[in-house]
Short mmCIF file of C-alpha atoms and ligand atoms in Angstrom, two decimals:
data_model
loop_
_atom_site.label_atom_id
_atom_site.label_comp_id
_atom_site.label_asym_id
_atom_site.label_seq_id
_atom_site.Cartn_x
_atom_site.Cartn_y
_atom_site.Cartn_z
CA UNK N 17 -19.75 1.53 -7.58
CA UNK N 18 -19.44 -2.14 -6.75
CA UNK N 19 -15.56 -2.65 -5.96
CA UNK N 20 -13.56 -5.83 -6.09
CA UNK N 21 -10.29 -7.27 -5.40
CA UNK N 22 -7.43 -7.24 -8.00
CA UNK N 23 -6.85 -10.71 -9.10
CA UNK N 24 -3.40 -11.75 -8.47
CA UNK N 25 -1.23 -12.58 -11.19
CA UNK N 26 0.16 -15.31 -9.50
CA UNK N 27 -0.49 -18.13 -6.87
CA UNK N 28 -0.36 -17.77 -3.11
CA UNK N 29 3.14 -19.36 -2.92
CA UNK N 30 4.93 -17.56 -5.58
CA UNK N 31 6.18 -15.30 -3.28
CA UNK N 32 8.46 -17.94 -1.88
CA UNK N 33 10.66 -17.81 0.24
CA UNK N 34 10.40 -13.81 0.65
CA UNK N 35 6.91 -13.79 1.54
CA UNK N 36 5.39 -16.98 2.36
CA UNK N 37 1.77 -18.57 1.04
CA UNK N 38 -0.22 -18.60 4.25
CA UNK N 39 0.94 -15.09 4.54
CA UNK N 40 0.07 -13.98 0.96
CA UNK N 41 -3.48 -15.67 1.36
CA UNK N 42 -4.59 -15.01 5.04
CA UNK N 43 -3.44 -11.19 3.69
CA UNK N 44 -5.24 -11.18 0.35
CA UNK N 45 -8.34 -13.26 1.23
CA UNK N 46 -9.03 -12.10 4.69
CA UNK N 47 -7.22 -8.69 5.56
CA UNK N 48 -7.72 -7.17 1.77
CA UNK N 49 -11.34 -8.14 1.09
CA UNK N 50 -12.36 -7.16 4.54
CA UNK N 51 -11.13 -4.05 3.87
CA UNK N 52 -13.02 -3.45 0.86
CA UNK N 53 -16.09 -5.18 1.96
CA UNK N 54 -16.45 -2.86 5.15
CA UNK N 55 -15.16 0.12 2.44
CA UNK N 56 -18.92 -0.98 0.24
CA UNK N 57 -20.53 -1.20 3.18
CA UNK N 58 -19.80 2.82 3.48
CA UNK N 59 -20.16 3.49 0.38
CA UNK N 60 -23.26 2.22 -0.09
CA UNK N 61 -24.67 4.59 2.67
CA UNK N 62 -24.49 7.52 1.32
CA UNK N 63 -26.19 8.02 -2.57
CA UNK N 64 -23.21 10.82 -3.52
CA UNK N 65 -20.98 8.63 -3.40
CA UNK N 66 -21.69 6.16 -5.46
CA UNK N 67 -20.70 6.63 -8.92
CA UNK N 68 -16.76 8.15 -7.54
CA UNK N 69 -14.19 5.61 -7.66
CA UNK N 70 -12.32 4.96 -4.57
CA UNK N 71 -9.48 7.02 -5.49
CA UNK N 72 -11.76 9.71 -6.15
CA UNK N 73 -13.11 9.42 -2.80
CA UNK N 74 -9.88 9.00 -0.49
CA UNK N 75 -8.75 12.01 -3.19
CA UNK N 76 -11.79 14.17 -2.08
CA UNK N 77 -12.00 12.51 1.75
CA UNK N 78 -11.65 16.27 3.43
CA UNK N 79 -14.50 17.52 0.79
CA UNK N 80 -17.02 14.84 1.43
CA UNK N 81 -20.20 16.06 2.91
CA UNK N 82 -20.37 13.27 5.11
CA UNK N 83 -20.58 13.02 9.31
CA UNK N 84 -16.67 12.61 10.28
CA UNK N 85 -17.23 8.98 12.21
CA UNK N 86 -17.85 7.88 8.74
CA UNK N 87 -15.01 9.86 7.00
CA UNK N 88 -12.66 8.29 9.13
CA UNK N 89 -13.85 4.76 8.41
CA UNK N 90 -13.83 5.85 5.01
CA UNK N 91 -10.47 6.75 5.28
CA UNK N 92 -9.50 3.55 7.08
CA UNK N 93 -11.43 1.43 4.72
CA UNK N 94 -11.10 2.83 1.68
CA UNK N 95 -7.21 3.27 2.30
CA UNK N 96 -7.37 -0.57 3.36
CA UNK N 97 -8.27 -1.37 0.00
CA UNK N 98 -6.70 1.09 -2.52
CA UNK N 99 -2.98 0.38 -0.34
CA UNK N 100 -3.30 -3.45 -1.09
CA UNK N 101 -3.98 -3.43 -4.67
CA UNK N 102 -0.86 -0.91 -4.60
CA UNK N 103 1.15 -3.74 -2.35
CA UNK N 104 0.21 -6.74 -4.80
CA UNK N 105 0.83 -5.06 -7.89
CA UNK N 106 4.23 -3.53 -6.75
CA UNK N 107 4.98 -7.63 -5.98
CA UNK N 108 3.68 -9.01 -9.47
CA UNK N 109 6.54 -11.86 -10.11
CA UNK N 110 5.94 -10.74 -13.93
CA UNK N 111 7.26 -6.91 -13.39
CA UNK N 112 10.00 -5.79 -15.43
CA UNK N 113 12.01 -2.93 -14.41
CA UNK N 114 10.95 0.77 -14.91
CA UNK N 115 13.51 2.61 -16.55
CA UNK N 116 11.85 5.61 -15.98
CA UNK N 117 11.30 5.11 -12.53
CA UNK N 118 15.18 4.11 -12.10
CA UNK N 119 15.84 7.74 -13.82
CA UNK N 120 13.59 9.79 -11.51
CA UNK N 121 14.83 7.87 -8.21
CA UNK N 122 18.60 8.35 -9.34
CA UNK N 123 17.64 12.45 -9.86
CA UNK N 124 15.69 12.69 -6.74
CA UNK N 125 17.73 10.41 -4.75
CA UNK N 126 20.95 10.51 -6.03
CA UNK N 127 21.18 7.01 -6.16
CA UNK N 128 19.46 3.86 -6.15
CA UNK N 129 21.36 2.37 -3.28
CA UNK N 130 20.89 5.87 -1.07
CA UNK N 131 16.67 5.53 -1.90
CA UNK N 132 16.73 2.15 -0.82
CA UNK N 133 18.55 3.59 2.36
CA UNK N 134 16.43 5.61 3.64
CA UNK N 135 13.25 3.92 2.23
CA UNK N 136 14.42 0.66 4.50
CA UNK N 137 15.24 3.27 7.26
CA UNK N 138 11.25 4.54 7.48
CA UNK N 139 9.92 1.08 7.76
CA UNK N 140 11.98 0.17 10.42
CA UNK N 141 11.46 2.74 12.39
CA UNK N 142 7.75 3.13 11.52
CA UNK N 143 6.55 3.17 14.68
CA UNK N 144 3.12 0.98 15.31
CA UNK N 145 1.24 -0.22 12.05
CA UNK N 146 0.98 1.40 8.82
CA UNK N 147 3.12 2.12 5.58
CA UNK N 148 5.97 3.27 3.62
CA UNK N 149 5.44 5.14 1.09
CA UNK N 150 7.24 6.05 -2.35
CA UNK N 151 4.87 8.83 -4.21
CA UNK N 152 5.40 11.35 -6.87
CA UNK N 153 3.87 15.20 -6.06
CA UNK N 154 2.23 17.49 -7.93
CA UNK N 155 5.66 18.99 -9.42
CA UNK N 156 6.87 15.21 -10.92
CA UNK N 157 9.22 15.45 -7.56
CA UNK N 158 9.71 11.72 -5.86
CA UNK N 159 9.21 11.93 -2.08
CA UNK N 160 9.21 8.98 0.65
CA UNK N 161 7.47 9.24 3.95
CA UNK N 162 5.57 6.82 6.47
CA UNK N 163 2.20 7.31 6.62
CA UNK N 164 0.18 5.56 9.91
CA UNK N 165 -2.44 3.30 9.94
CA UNK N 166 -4.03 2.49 5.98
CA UNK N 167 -3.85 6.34 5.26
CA UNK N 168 -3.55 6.84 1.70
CA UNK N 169 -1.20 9.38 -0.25
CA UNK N 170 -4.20 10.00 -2.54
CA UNK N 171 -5.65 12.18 0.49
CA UNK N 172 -2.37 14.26 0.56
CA UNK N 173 -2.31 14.90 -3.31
CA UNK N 174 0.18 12.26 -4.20
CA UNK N 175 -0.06 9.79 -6.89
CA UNK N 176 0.99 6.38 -4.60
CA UNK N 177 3.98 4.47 -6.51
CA UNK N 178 5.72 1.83 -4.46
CA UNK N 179 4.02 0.96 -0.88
CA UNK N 180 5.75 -1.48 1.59
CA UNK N 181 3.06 -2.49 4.32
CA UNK N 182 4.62 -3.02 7.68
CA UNK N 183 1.62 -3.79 9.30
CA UNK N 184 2.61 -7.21 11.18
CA UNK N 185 -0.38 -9.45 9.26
CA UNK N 186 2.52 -8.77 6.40
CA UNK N 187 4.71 -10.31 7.85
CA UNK N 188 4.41 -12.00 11.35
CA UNK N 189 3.68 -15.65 10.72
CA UNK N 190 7.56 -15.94 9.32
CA UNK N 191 9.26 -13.29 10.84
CA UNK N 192 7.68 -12.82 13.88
CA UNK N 193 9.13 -9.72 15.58
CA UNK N 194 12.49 -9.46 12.93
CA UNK N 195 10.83 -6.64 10.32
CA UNK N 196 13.33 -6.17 9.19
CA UNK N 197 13.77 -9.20 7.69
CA UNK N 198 10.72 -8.83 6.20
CA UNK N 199 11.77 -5.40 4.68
CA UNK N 200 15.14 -7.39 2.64
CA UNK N 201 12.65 -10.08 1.85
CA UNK N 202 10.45 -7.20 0.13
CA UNK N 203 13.35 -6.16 -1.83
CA UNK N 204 13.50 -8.77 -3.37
CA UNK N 205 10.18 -8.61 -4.99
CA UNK N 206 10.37 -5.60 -6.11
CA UNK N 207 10.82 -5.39 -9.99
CA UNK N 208 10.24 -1.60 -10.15
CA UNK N 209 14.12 -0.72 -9.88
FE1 LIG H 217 -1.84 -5.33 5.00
#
């Protein structure tokens, strides 16, 4: 399987002001693809592996018959990669609103407002680098968690929906040390609801 970026739907800078271009690019072009080139690199070691798709293999990570240095750099690699194209999609400019998302949040959340709550309440208290997560489980249930480091809800059993990276190379040129400013900034972006 030869894997490659997502192209962007839209230019470096029309993130702006939530999530500015040098960000966006240094991100996409440097953190992303490195990601997914050391994730080939992998890949390509091992002959099983390569006709499964990356979410097939971050899905099957615990299964893989594979020494466990090289699971975990799967892991770290391969959920380097599938988490970003999850991140730039979720922050499209040409998303429209997901009224079935909206309906499933309101029953599992009770509200829009109280999701948002305690979604913004994981990433700032995410402790270190890594992610925030919204995923639906196996029973069409909604759940939000952090997960460290680029580990992937795929490897739990959970179909990945809305990810907010709070890594700082998301967001430390402009914000520096105020994440949380980066986490309103976010909400803006995001079209889903
Ligand atoms: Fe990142």
């Amino acid at each position: 399987m030869k894997f490659t970026l997502p192209k962007l739907n839209f230019t470096f800078d029309a993130l702006e002001p939530n999530i500015d271009a040098q960000t966006v690019e240094t991100h996409y072009t440097k953190h992303h693809q490195g990601y997914m080139d050391n994730f080939q690199i992998l890949v390509d070691k091992y002959p099983e592996l390569k006709n499964l798709t990356a979410e097939k293999i971050l899905t099957d990570l615990e299964k893989l018959n594979i020494n466990n240095i090289d699971r975990t750099k799967l892991k770290n690699m391969g959920g380097g990669y599938l988490n970003h194209n999850i991140y730039w999609s979720n922050l499209n400019p040409n998303n429209t609103k997901d009224k079935n998302l909206i309906k499933k949040i309101n029953r599992d959340f009770g509200s829009i407002k109280k999701f948002k709550e305690q979604f913004t309440q994981l990433a700032t208290t995410l402790f270190g680098s890594g992610w925030v997560w919204l995923v639906e489980k196996s029973d069409g249930k909604l759940d939000i968690y952090q997960l460290p480091n680029q580990d992937s809800p795929l490897t739990l059993g959970h179909k990945p929906i809305l990810a907010l990276d709070v890594w700082e190379h998301a967001y430390y040129l402009k914000y520096k040390n105020k994440r949380i400013d980066y986490i309103n900034a976010w909400w803006n972006l995001i079209k889903l609801i």
